[in-house]
Coordinates of C-alpha atoms and ligand atoms in Angstrom, one line a residue:
M257 CA 37.8 11.0 -46.1
K258 CA 39.2 14.4 -45.4
E259 CA 36.4 16.7 -44.4
E260 CA 36.1 20.4 -45.2
I261 CA 33.5 22.0 -43.0
Y262 CA 31.8 25.3 -43.4
K263 CA 30.7 26.4 -39.9
K264 CA 27.6 28.4 -39.9
P265 CA 28.1 31.8 -38.2
K266 CA 26.3 32.2 -34.9
Q267 CA 22.6 33.0 -35.6
K268 CA 21.5 36.5 -34.9
N269 CA 18.7 36.1 -32.4
D270 CA 16.5 38.6 -34.3
F271 CA 16.8 36.7 -37.5
P272 CA 16.7 33.0 -36.9
P273 CA 16.2 30.6 -39.9
N274 CA 12.7 29.1 -40.3
L275 CA 14.2 25.8 -39.2
E276 CA 16.2 26.8 -36.2
N277 CA 17.2 23.3 -35.1
Y278 CA 17.5 20.6 -37.7
E279 CA 18.3 17.8 -35.3
E280 CA 15.4 18.4 -33.1
A281 CA 13.0 18.5 -36.1
A282 CA 14.5 15.4 -37.6
D283 CA 13.9 13.6 -34.3
T284 CA 10.4 14.7 -33.6
F285 CA 8.6 15.9 -36.8
T286 CA 6.1 13.7 -38.5
W287 CA 4.0 14.5 -41.6
K288 CA 0.9 14.8 -39.4
D289 CA 2.5 17.9 -37.9
A290 CA 2.4 19.5 -41.4
R291 CA -1.3 19.9 -41.3
P292 CA -1.4 23.5 -40.1
Y293 CA 1.0 24.7 -42.9
V294 CA -1.5 24.1 -45.7
D295 CA -5.2 24.9 -46.0
W296 CA -7.6 22.1 -46.3
V297 CA -11.1 23.0 -47.5
D298 CA -13.9 20.7 -46.3
G299 CA -11.4 17.9 -46.1
G300 CA -10.1 18.5 -49.6
L301 CA -6.7 19.7 -50.6
N302 CA -6.0 21.7 -53.7
A303 CA -2.3 22.6 -54.4
A304 CA -3.2 25.6 -56.6
Y305 CA -5.5 27.0 -53.9
N306 CA -2.7 26.7 -51.4
A307 CA -0.2 28.3 -53.8
V308 CA -2.2 31.4 -54.5
D309 CA -5.9 31.8 -53.6
R310 CA -5.5 31.4 -49.8
H311 CA -3.3 34.5 -49.8
V312 CA -6.0 36.6 -51.4
Q313 CA -7.9 36.3 -48.2
T314 CA -5.0 37.9 -46.3
W315 CA -2.9 41.0 -46.4
R316 CA -0.9 39.4 -49.2
K317 CA -3.8 40.0 -51.6
N318 CA -2.0 43.0 -53.2
K319 CA 1.5 41.7 -52.7
V320 CA 3.5 41.1 -55.8
A321 CA 3.7 37.3 -56.5
L322 CA 5.5 37.4 -59.8
F323 CA 8.0 39.8 -61.2
W324 CA 8.5 38.9 -64.8
E325 CA 11.1 40.0 -67.3
D326 CA 12.1 38.7 -70.7
E327 CA 15.3 38.9 -72.7
A328 CA 14.2 42.0 -74.5
G329 CA 13.7 43.7 -71.1
V330 CA 9.9 43.8 -71.1
E331 CA 8.7 43.8 -67.5
K332 CA 5.4 42.7 -66.0
K333 CA 4.2 42.4 -62.4
Y334 CA 1.3 40.3 -61.0
T335 CA -0.1 40.3 -57.5
F336 CA -1.4 37.2 -55.8
E337 CA -4.9 38.5 -56.6
D338 CA -4.0 39.0 -60.3
I339 CA -2.8 35.4 -60.5
S340 CA -5.8 34.1 -58.6
L341 CA -8.2 35.8 -61.0
L342 CA -6.3 35.0 -64.2
S343 CA -6.1 31.4 -63.2
N344 CA -9.8 31.4 -62.5
K345 CA -10.4 32.7 -66.0
V346 CA -8.3 29.9 -67.5
G347 CA -10.2 27.4 -65.4
N348 CA -13.5 28.7 -66.8
I349 CA -12.2 28.7 -70.4
L350 CA -11.1 25.0 -70.0
K351 CA -14.5 24.1 -68.5
D352 CA -16.2 25.6 -71.5
F353 CA -14.0 23.3 -73.6
G354 CA -15.4 20.4 -71.7
V355 CA -12.3 19.7 -69.6
E356 CA -13.3 17.6 -66.7
R357 CA -11.5 16.4 -63.5
G358 CA -8.7 14.0 -64.3
D359 CA -8.3 15.2 -68.0
R360 CA -4.8 16.0 -69.0
V361 CA -4.1 19.6 -70.1
F362 CA -0.5 20.2 -71.4
L363 CA 1.5 23.4 -71.5
F364 CA 4.0 23.7 -74.3
L365 CA 5.1 27.2 -73.5
P366 CA 8.2 29.3 -72.9
R367 CA 8.4 30.9 -69.5
V368 CA 5.6 33.4 -70.2
P369 CA 3.2 34.6 -67.4
E370 CA 0.4 32.6 -69.1
L371 CA 2.3 29.4 -68.3
Y372 CA 2.1 30.1 -64.6
F373 CA -1.5 31.1 -64.3
S374 CA -2.7 28.4 -66.7
F375 CA -0.9 25.8 -64.7
L376 CA -2.8 26.9 -61.6
G377 CA -6.1 27.1 -63.5
I378 CA -5.8 23.5 -64.6
L379 CA -5.2 22.3 -61.0
K380 CA -8.1 24.5 -59.8
I381 CA -10.6 22.6 -61.8
G382 CA -9.2 19.2 -60.9
A383 CA -7.6 18.5 -64.2
V384 CA -4.0 17.3 -64.5
A385 CA -1.3 19.7 -65.8
G386 CA 1.6 18.5 -67.9
T387 CA 4.5 20.8 -68.8
L388 CA 6.6 20.5 -71.9
F389 CA 10.0 22.2 -72.2
S390 CA 9.9 24.7 -75.1
A391 CA 13.1 23.2 -76.6
F392 CA 11.2 19.9 -77.4
Q393 CA 10.8 19.0 -81.0
E394 CA 8.4 16.6 -82.8
Q395 CA 9.6 13.3 -81.4
A396 CA 9.8 14.4 -77.8
L397 CA 6.4 16.1 -78.1
A398 CA 4.8 13.2 -79.8
D399 CA 6.0 10.7 -77.2
R400 CA 4.6 12.8 -74.4
L401 CA 1.3 13.9 -75.8
E402 CA 0.5 10.5 -77.2
N403 CA 1.2 8.7 -74.0
S404 CA -0.6 11.2 -71.8
G405 CA -3.7 11.5 -74.0
A406 CA -3.8 15.2 -73.5
K407 CA -7.1 16.7 -74.3
V408 CA -6.0 20.4 -74.5
L409 CA -2.7 21.9 -75.3
F410 CA -1.5 25.5 -74.6
T411 CA 1.2 26.8 -76.9
T412 CA 2.3 29.9 -78.8
S413 CA 2.1 30.7 -82.5
E414 CA 5.8 30.2 -82.7
L415 CA 5.9 26.7 -81.3
K416 CA 2.6 25.5 -82.8
P417 CA 4.1 24.3 -86.1
R418 CA 5.9 21.6 -84.2
V419 CA 2.6 20.3 -82.9
D420 CA 0.9 20.6 -86.3
K421 CA 3.5 18.2 -87.7
I422 CA 2.5 15.4 -85.3
R423 CA -1.2 16.2 -84.9
K424 CA -2.2 13.0 -86.7
K425 CA -0.7 11.0 -84.0
L426 CA -2.8 12.6 -81.3
P427 CA -6.4 11.6 -81.6
A428 CA -7.2 12.5 -78.0
L429 CA -6.1 16.1 -78.5
E430 CA -9.3 18.1 -79.0
H431 CA -8.1 21.7 -78.6
I432 CA -5.0 23.7 -79.1
I433 CA -5.0 27.1 -77.4
V434 CA -2.6 29.6 -78.9
I435 CA -2.0 32.1 -76.1
D436 CA -0.9 35.0 -78.4
D437 CA -3.8 34.5 -80.7
P438 CA -6.4 37.4 -80.5
S439 CA -9.2 34.9 -80.0
F440 CA -7.6 33.6 -76.8
I441 CA -6.7 37.0 -75.6
K442 CA -10.4 38.0 -76.1
S443 CA -11.7 34.9 -74.4
V444 CA -9.5 35.7 -71.3
E445 CA -11.0 39.2 -71.3
R446 CA -14.5 37.8 -71.5
A447 CA -14.2 34.9 -69.1
S448 CA -15.5 35.1 -65.6
D449 CA -12.9 35.5 -62.9
E450 CA -15.1 33.7 -60.4
L451 CA -14.4 30.0 -60.2
H452 CA -15.5 27.3 -57.8
I453 CA -12.2 25.6 -56.9
A454 CA -12.5 21.8 -57.2
K455 CA -12.5 20.1 -53.8
T456 CA -9.8 17.7 -54.8
D457 CA -8.8 14.8 -52.6
P458 CA -5.1 15.0 -51.6
D459 CA -4.5 11.9 -53.7
D460 CA -6.1 13.2 -56.8
Y461 CA -3.6 13.7 -59.6
A462 CA -2.4 17.3 -60.0
F463 CA 0.5 17.4 -62.4
M464 CA 2.7 15.1 -64.5
L465 CA 6.2 15.3 -65.9
Y466 CA 8.0 13.1 -68.4
T467 CA 11.4 12.0 -67.4
S468 CA 14.0 9.7 -68.9
G469 CA 15.4 6.4 -67.8
T470 CA 18.0 4.1 -69.4
T471 CA 15.7 2.4 -71.9
G472 CA 12.4 3.0 -73.6
K473 CA 10.3 6.1 -74.0
P474 CA 10.2 8.8 -71.4
K475 CA 7.9 7.9 -68.5
G476 CA 5.1 10.1 -67.2
V477 CA 5.7 10.7 -63.5
V478 CA 2.4 11.6 -61.9
H479 CA 2.0 13.7 -58.7
S480 CA -1.0 14.5 -56.6
H481 CA -2.2 17.6 -54.8
R482 CA -0.6 16.2 -51.6
A483 CA 2.8 17.1 -53.0
V484 CA 2.2 20.7 -52.0
I485 CA 2.7 19.8 -48.3
Q486 CA 6.3 18.8 -48.7
E487 CA 7.0 21.4 -51.4
H488 CA 5.7 24.0 -48.9
L489 CA 7.7 22.8 -46.0
T490 CA 10.9 22.3 -47.9
A491 CA 10.6 25.8 -49.4
R492 CA 10.2 27.0 -45.9
W493 CA 13.0 24.9 -44.2
V494 CA 15.5 24.5 -47.0
L495 CA 15.1 27.6 -49.1
D496 CA 14.2 29.5 -45.9
L497 CA 11.6 31.7 -47.7
R498 CA 10.0 34.5 -45.9
D499 CA 7.6 37.3 -46.6
E500 CA 10.3 40.0 -47.0
D501 CA 12.2 37.9 -49.6
T502 CA 12.4 38.3 -53.3
Y503 CA 13.2 34.9 -54.5
W504 CA 14.6 33.7 -57.8
C505 CA 14.5 30.1 -59.0
T506 CA 16.2 29.8 -62.3
A507 CA 14.6 26.6 -63.4
D508 CA 12.0 26.1 -66.2
P509 CA 8.6 24.6 -65.3
G510 CA 9.2 22.1 -68.0
W511 CA 11.2 20.4 -65.3
V512 CA 10.0 19.5 -61.7
T513 CA 12.1 22.2 -60.0
G514 CA 10.1 24.9 -61.9
I515 CA 6.8 23.4 -60.7
A516 CA 7.7 22.7 -57.1
Y517 CA 9.8 25.8 -56.4
E518 CA 8.6 28.4 -58.8
I519 CA 4.9 27.8 -58.6
L520 CA 3.7 25.5 -55.8
G521 CA 6.0 25.4 -52.8
S522 CA 7.4 28.9 -53.1
W523 CA 4.1 30.7 -53.7
S524 CA 2.4 28.7 -51.0
N525 CA 4.9 30.4 -48.7
G526 CA 3.6 33.8 -50.0
V527 CA 7.0 34.8 -51.4
A528 CA 7.5 37.3 -54.3
A529 CA 9.3 35.5 -57.1
L530 CA 11.2 36.6 -60.1
V531 CA 10.8 34.7 -63.4
Y532 CA 13.4 35.6 -66.1
A533 CA 12.3 34.3 -69.5
G534 CA 15.6 34.6 -71.2
R535 CA 18.7 32.6 -71.9
F536 CA 21.7 32.3 -69.6
D537 CA 24.0 35.3 -69.6
P538 CA 26.3 36.1 -66.7
D539 CA 26.1 39.9 -66.9
R540 CA 22.3 39.8 -67.2
W541 CA 22.0 37.3 -64.4
Y542 CA 24.0 39.6 -62.0
K543 CA 21.9 42.5 -63.2
L544 CA 18.7 40.7 -62.3
L545 CA 20.0 39.7 -58.9
D546 CA 20.9 43.4 -58.3
K547 CA 17.8 45.0 -59.8
Y548 CA 15.2 42.8 -58.0
N549 CA 17.2 42.8 -54.8
I550 CA 17.1 39.0 -54.8
S551 CA 17.6 37.6 -51.4
V552 CA 17.1 33.8 -51.9
W553 CA 18.5 32.2 -55.1
Y554 CA 17.9 28.6 -56.2
T555 CA 20.0 27.5 -59.2
A556 CA 22.1 24.7 -60.7
P557 CA 25.7 23.7 -60.7
T558 CA 26.2 24.2 -64.4
A559 CA 25.0 27.8 -64.1
I560 CA 27.3 28.4 -61.2
R561 CA 30.3 27.0 -63.1
M562 CA 29.5 29.3 -66.0
L563 CA 29.3 32.2 -63.7
M564 CA 32.7 31.2 -62.2
A565 CA 34.1 31.0 -65.8
A566 CA 32.8 34.5 -66.6
G567 CA 35.2 35.9 -64.0
M568 CA 35.2 38.5 -61.2
D569 CA 35.0 41.6 -63.3
V570 CA 31.4 41.0 -64.3
V571 CA 30.4 40.5 -60.7
K572 CA 32.0 43.6 -59.4
K573 CA 29.8 45.9 -61.4
H574 CA 26.7 44.8 -59.4
N575 CA 25.4 45.3 -55.9
L576 CA 24.6 41.8 -54.6
T577 CA 24.4 42.6 -51.0
H578 CA 20.7 41.6 -50.7
L579 CA 21.6 37.9 -51.2
R580 CA 21.2 36.0 -48.0
H581 CA 20.7 32.4 -48.9
L582 CA 21.8 30.3 -51.9
C583 CA 20.8 26.8 -52.9
S584 CA 21.6 24.4 -55.8
V585 CA 20.1 21.3 -57.3
G586 CA 20.3 18.9 -60.3
E587 CA 23.8 17.6 -60.4
P588 CA 26.8 17.3 -58.1
L589 CA 27.8 20.6 -56.6
N590 CA 31.6 20.9 -56.8
P591 CA 33.3 22.0 -53.6
E592 CA 35.0 24.6 -55.8
A593 CA 31.6 26.2 -56.5
I594 CA 30.9 26.5 -52.8
R595 CA 34.3 28.1 -52.1
W596 CA 33.7 30.5 -55.0
G597 CA 30.2 31.4 -53.6
L598 CA 31.9 32.2 -50.2
K599 CA 34.4 34.4 -51.9
V600 CA 32.1 36.3 -54.3
F601 CA 28.8 36.5 -52.3
G602 CA 30.1 35.8 -48.8
L603 CA 27.6 32.9 -48.8
P604 CA 27.9 29.2 -49.4
F605 CA 25.6 27.4 -51.9
H606 CA 23.5 24.8 -50.1
D607 CA 23.2 21.6 -52.1
T608 CA 19.8 19.9 -52.3
W609 CA 19.1 16.4 -53.7
W610 CA 15.8 15.2 -55.1
Q611 CA 14.3 13.9 -58.4
T612 CA 11.2 14.3 -60.6
E613 CA 9.9 11.1 -58.9
T614 CA 10.4 12.4 -55.3
G615 CA 8.4 15.6 -56.1
A616 CA 10.2 17.7 -53.6
I617 CA 13.6 18.1 -51.9
C618 CA 14.5 15.0 -49.9
I619 CA 18.1 15.5 -48.8
A620 CA 19.5 19.0 -48.1
N621 CA 21.8 21.3 -46.3
Y622 CA 19.9 23.6 -44.0
P623 CA 20.5 27.2 -43.1
A624 CA 21.1 26.3 -39.4
M625 CA 23.4 23.3 -40.1
D626 CA 27.1 23.3 -40.8
I627 CA 28.0 22.2 -44.3
K628 CA 30.3 19.4 -45.0
I629 CA 31.5 20.7 -48.3
G630 CA 30.8 18.2 -51.1
S631 CA 28.0 16.5 -49.2
M632 CA 24.3 16.7 -50.1
G633 CA 23.3 17.1 -46.4
K634 CA 20.7 15.3 -44.4
P635 CA 17.2 14.0 -45.0
V636 CA 14.3 16.4 -44.7
P637 CA 12.6 16.1 -41.3
G638 CA 9.7 13.6 -41.6
L639 CA 11.5 11.5 -44.2
T640 CA 13.7 8.5 -43.9
A641 CA 16.6 8.1 -46.3
A642 CA 19.2 5.3 -46.3
I643 CA 21.9 3.6 -48.3
V644 CA 20.8 0.1 -49.3
D645 CA 22.2 -2.7 -51.4
D646 CA 20.4 -4.1 -54.5
K647 CA 18.2 -6.3 -52.3
G648 CA 17.0 -3.4 -50.2
H649 CA 19.1 -4.0 -47.1
E650 CA 20.8 -1.1 -45.4
V651 CA 24.6 -1.1 -45.7
A652 CA 27.2 0.0 -43.2
I653 CA 28.3 3.6 -42.6
N654 CA 30.6 4.9 -45.3
T655 CA 29.7 2.1 -47.7
E656 CA 28.6 2.7 -51.2
G657 CA 25.1 1.7 -52.2
N658 CA 21.8 2.9 -53.6
I659 CA 20.3 6.1 -52.2
A660 CA 16.9 5.0 -51.0
I661 CA 13.8 6.6 -49.3
K662 CA 11.2 5.0 -47.1
P663 CA 7.7 5.3 -48.7
K664 CA 5.5 7.2 -48.4
W665 CA 6.4 10.8 -48.2
P666 CA 3.8 13.4 -49.2
S667 CA 5.3 14.4 -52.6
M668 CA 6.1 10.9 -53.7
M669 CA 5.0 10.1 -57.2
H670 CA 1.7 8.3 -57.4
T671 CA 2.2 6.3 -60.5
I672 CA 3.9 6.1 -63.9
W673 CA 1.2 7.0 -66.4
K674 CA -0.1 3.8 -68.0
R675 CA 3.0 1.8 -66.8
P676 CA 2.1 0.3 -63.4
H677 CA 4.9 -2.2 -63.7
K678 CA 7.5 0.4 -64.3
Y679 CA 6.2 2.2 -61.1
K680 CA 6.5 -1.0 -59.1
S681 CA 10.0 -1.6 -60.3
Y682 CA 11.2 1.4 -58.3
F683 CA 10.5 -0.4 -55.0
T684 CA 12.5 -3.1 -53.3
N685 CA 12.0 -4.5 -49.9
G686 CA 10.0 -1.6 -48.7
W687 CA 12.4 1.1 -50.1
Y688 CA 12.1 3.5 -53.0
I689 CA 15.4 3.0 -55.0
S690 CA 16.4 6.3 -56.5
G691 CA 18.8 5.1 -59.2
D692 CA 21.6 7.2 -57.6
R693 CA 24.6 5.7 -55.8
G694 CA 25.9 7.3 -52.6
L695 CA 27.0 6.8 -49.1
K696 CA 26.1 8.0 -45.6
D697 CA 28.8 9.0 -43.1
K698 CA 29.0 8.6 -39.4
D699 CA 27.3 11.9 -38.8
G700 CA 24.4 11.1 -41.1
Y701 CA 25.4 13.3 -44.0
F702 CA 24.7 11.8 -47.5
W703 CA 27.3 11.9 -50.3
F704 CA 26.6 11.5 -53.9
I705 CA 28.7 9.0 -56.0
G706 CA 27.0 8.7 -59.4
R707 CA 24.1 7.2 -61.3
A708 CA 23.4 3.5 -61.0
D709 CA 22.3 3.4 -64.7
D710 CA 23.2 5.0 -68.0
V711 CA 21.0 8.1 -67.5
I712 CA 22.8 11.3 -68.7
K713 CA 22.9 14.6 -66.8
T714 CA 23.8 17.4 -69.1
S715 CA 23.6 20.9 -67.7
G716 CA 21.5 19.4 -64.9
E717 CA 19.0 18.0 -67.4
R718 CA 18.1 14.4 -67.5
V719 CA 18.5 12.7 -70.9
G720 CA 17.8 9.1 -71.7
P721 CA 20.5 7.6 -74.0
F722 CA 17.8 5.5 -75.7
E723 CA 15.9 8.6 -76.9
V724 CA 19.0 10.0 -78.4
E725 CA 20.0 6.7 -80.0
S726 CA 16.5 6.3 -81.5
A727 CA 16.7 9.8 -82.9
L728 CA 20.1 9.1 -84.5
V729 CA 19.1 5.8 -86.1
A730 CA 16.1 7.6 -87.7
H731 CA 18.7 9.3 -89.9
P732 CA 19.2 7.4 -93.1
A733 CA 23.0 7.4 -92.8
V734 CA 23.0 5.7 -89.4
V735 CA 22.8 2.0 -88.8
E736 CA 23.4 1.9 -85.1
A737 CA 24.2 4.3 -82.3
G738 CA 25.3 4.0 -78.7
V739 CA 25.1 7.1 -76.5
I740 CA 26.8 7.9 -73.3
G741 CA 27.4 10.9 -70.9
K742 CA 31.0 12.1 -71.1
P743 CA 32.3 14.0 -68.1
D744 CA 32.6 17.7 -68.9
M745 CA 34.1 20.5 -66.8
M746 CA 31.3 22.9 -67.5
R747 CA 28.1 20.9 -68.2
G748 CA 28.8 18.0 -65.8
E749 CA 28.3 15.7 -68.7
I750 CA 27.9 16.1 -72.4
I751 CA 26.2 13.7 -74.7
K752 CA 28.5 11.6 -76.8
A753 CA 27.3 9.3 -79.6
F754 CA 29.1 6.4 -81.2
V755 CA 27.7 5.8 -84.6
V756 CA 27.9 3.0 -87.1
L757 CA 27.3 4.4 -90.6
E758 CA 25.5 2.8 -93.5
K759 CA 27.8 1.5 -96.1
A760 CA 27.2 3.9 -99.0
T761 CA 27.5 6.9 -96.6
L762 CA 30.7 5.4 -95.2
E763 CA 32.2 5.3 -98.7
K764 CA 31.2 8.9 -99.3
T765 CA 32.7 10.0 -96.0
K766 CA 36.4 9.5 -96.5
T767 CA 38.0 12.9 -95.9
K768 CA 38.1 14.8 -92.6
P769 CA 35.8 17.7 -93.9
Q770 CA 33.3 15.2 -95.1
E771 CA 33.3 13.5 -91.7
E772 CA 33.0 16.8 -89.9
A773 CA 30.1 17.8 -92.1
L774 CA 28.2 14.6 -91.5
K775 CA 28.8 14.8 -87.7
E776 CA 27.3 18.3 -87.8
E777 CA 24.4 17.1 -89.9
L778 CA 23.6 14.3 -87.3
S779 CA 23.8 16.7 -84.4
V780 CA 21.5 19.1 -86.1
Y781 CA 19.2 16.2 -87.0
V782 CA 18.8 15.2 -83.3
K783 CA 18.3 18.8 -82.3
K784 CA 15.5 19.3 -84.8
H785 CA 13.7 16.0 -84.2
L786 CA 14.1 15.3 -80.5
A787 CA 15.0 18.4 -78.5
G788 CA 17.2 21.5 -78.6
H789 CA 19.1 20.4 -75.5
A790 CA 19.4 16.7 -76.0
Y791 CA 21.8 16.5 -79.0
P792 CA 25.2 14.9 -79.1
R793 CA 28.0 17.5 -78.8
E794 CA 30.5 14.8 -79.8
I795 CA 30.1 12.1 -82.3
E796 CA 32.5 9.3 -83.2
F797 CA 32.2 6.9 -86.1
M798 CA 32.8 3.2 -85.4
D799 CA 33.0 0.1 -87.4
K800 CA 30.8 -1.7 -84.9
L801 CA 29.5 -1.3 -81.4
P802 CA 30.2 -3.5 -78.4
K803 CA 27.1 -5.7 -77.8
T804 CA 26.0 -8.5 -75.6
R805 CA 25.4 -11.8 -77.3
S806 CA 21.7 -11.0 -77.2
G807 CA 22.4 -7.8 -79.2
K808 CA 22.1 -5.1 -76.5
I809 CA 24.6 -2.2 -77.0
M810 CA 26.9 -2.1 -74.0
R811 CA 27.1 1.6 -73.1
R812 CA 29.2 0.7 -70.1
I813 CA 32.0 -0.4 -72.4
L814 CA 31.7 2.6 -74.6
K815 CA 32.1 4.8 -71.5
A816 CA 35.0 2.8 -70.1
K817 CA 36.9 3.1 -73.4
E818 CA 36.1 6.8 -73.7
L819 CA 37.5 7.4 -70.2
G820 CA 40.4 5.0 -70.6
L821 CA 39.1 2.9 -67.7
P822 CA 39.3 -0.9 -67.3
I823 CA 36.5 -2.5 -69.3
G824 CA 35.4 -4.8 -66.5
D825 CA 33.4 -8.0 -66.9
T826 CA 33.1 -8.8 -70.6
S827 CA 31.8 -12.4 -70.2
T828 CA 28.5 -11.5 -71.8
L829 CA 30.1 -9.5 -74.6
E830 CA 29.8 -10.6 -78.2
D831 CA 33.2 -11.0 -80.0
Y832 CA 34.4 -7.5 -80.2
Ligands
WT7_226 C1 18.7 13.3 -60.8 C2 17.2 13.7 -60.8 C3 15.0 17.4 -58.8 C4 15.6 18.5 -59.3 C5 16.1 18.5 -60.7 C6 16.5 17.1 -61.2 C7 20.7 14.2 -60.1 C8 19.8 15.9 -58.4 C9 21.5 16.3 -57.2 C10 22.5 16.6 -56.3 C11 24.0 15.1 -57.4 C12 21.9 15.3 -58.2 C13 20.6 12.7 -59.6 C14 19.1 12.5 -59.6 N1 20.8 15.1 -58.9 N2 20.2 16.6 -57.4 N3 22.3 17.6 -55.3 N4 23.8 16.1 -56.4 N5 23.1 14.7 -58.3 O1 15.5 16.2 -61.4 O2 15.7 15.5 -63.8 O3 14.5 14.1 -62.0 O4 17.0 14.4 -62.0 O5 19.5 14.5 -60.8 O6 21.2 11.9 -60.5 O7 18.7 11.2 -59.7 P1 15.6 15.0 -62.4

């Protein structure tokens, strides 16, 4: 392996990183040492209290916690005290609705300020918050709300019709709160802003997120209040957040990054954060970096690649000299993107690796550590990561295997909602097996190789092929579908579907325009029923799909054929 190393400039003594010496911390730090970084109240630990309320007792009370701006340019500002009081109000409103500890309260909201303080209000009364990406459509919503048994749902008048369509399937859902409805606005005005914060146990459930695997419905990954410990420390050590920073995490709280590093871990460090509630646009993004004097920026490789594609002229218009630390997550960070960052911002992007299930950053590049370009870095101090074989035995240096972590770490998921066997299946021989393949080099740096399963990563978002296949076969023209991730320069992967058509449709789809029209119809169908981001950008019609003798579609073969790779072992393949 030829290594390209970015050597960190010598630290200025007056401005050392929060984690000055990675190796020393990695050797000596244990999670017990984390105790002083979070506030325990009478032996209880509440993640929302740690994110916001504890700051209200300090000079940070009147510090801006949230700078908010939407696509139209509307701006809002909230101090830590504002967020504390608003989340107290939401907590009281929920209590009036009869929400109790352990009840699930879901948020189906775009990135509006209400999302942030409602999330915190839910945790403060000991209920469990679930976030739903606003691009979700009926099927994705029904799967998640049904399985979680959510009692209350927050949404907007614009998104509500999607919920109304599936309401029959949700007997546990007692209340829908429409945040732009005058009655809710009034109830916030009237509600008391004093709330007794629940003395939650560190292992009480705090939030849950649905994520996709290879087969079956999305699974509800459940996290406890304890997660805030690791979220806090990684925000401190990896994102290097400080009081003087203005920080921008571009993720949506519908995904775990938006919860861990836009609400809990970042605010628990008392940092002022920007939330931009609009779509991606290079010029606008640079404008925001400039206008808010962003110093720490946490984003994703697809966004970086899109900025690279937008070219230098757009960058040059803006003053980006406030930037001091850049991080990335969600998919492999191309070496080219790091070189580009160095050229344009004079700073390297620091890759970080983790998952919905791990609850916080687990492997990372640190401000004080040289970067081996293309590597994900080293395990977070306190955590043991390794490369193991399928039986859970460590493999030799530079050998490909499963990226694994030694349980338990503070932000480790607690269960898969209602699927204890699924939860157990993550663990082998005392290791948590991530589903990612990688290797560790002689210096202890981890390198990502690929997924061990068929899970698709498109623009950093995790999509289960089974969900897309199910959405496709719900269309009357489709008999069968096999879905894969196809490598894509910009999005990492795009979703490609191989579809077998029903006979009558097949006969009516003889010409190229007819074919194209049907492909478009199927794409739109998935977009409208499953989710706006999880539709196939490419569709290919097939006479039949490769299957095992037991009838399982072999996506591996579809992928190999697509990429022109050897098909591999076909001994279980049905005559094809
Ligand atoms: C999967 C987890 C946790 C943040 C958002 C994603 C892929 C994540 C990296 C990285 C290569 C990465 C893995 C992982 N992934 N970070 N630095 N390099 N791949 O959370 O939706 O649960 O996805 O994202 O495949 O398993 P998620």
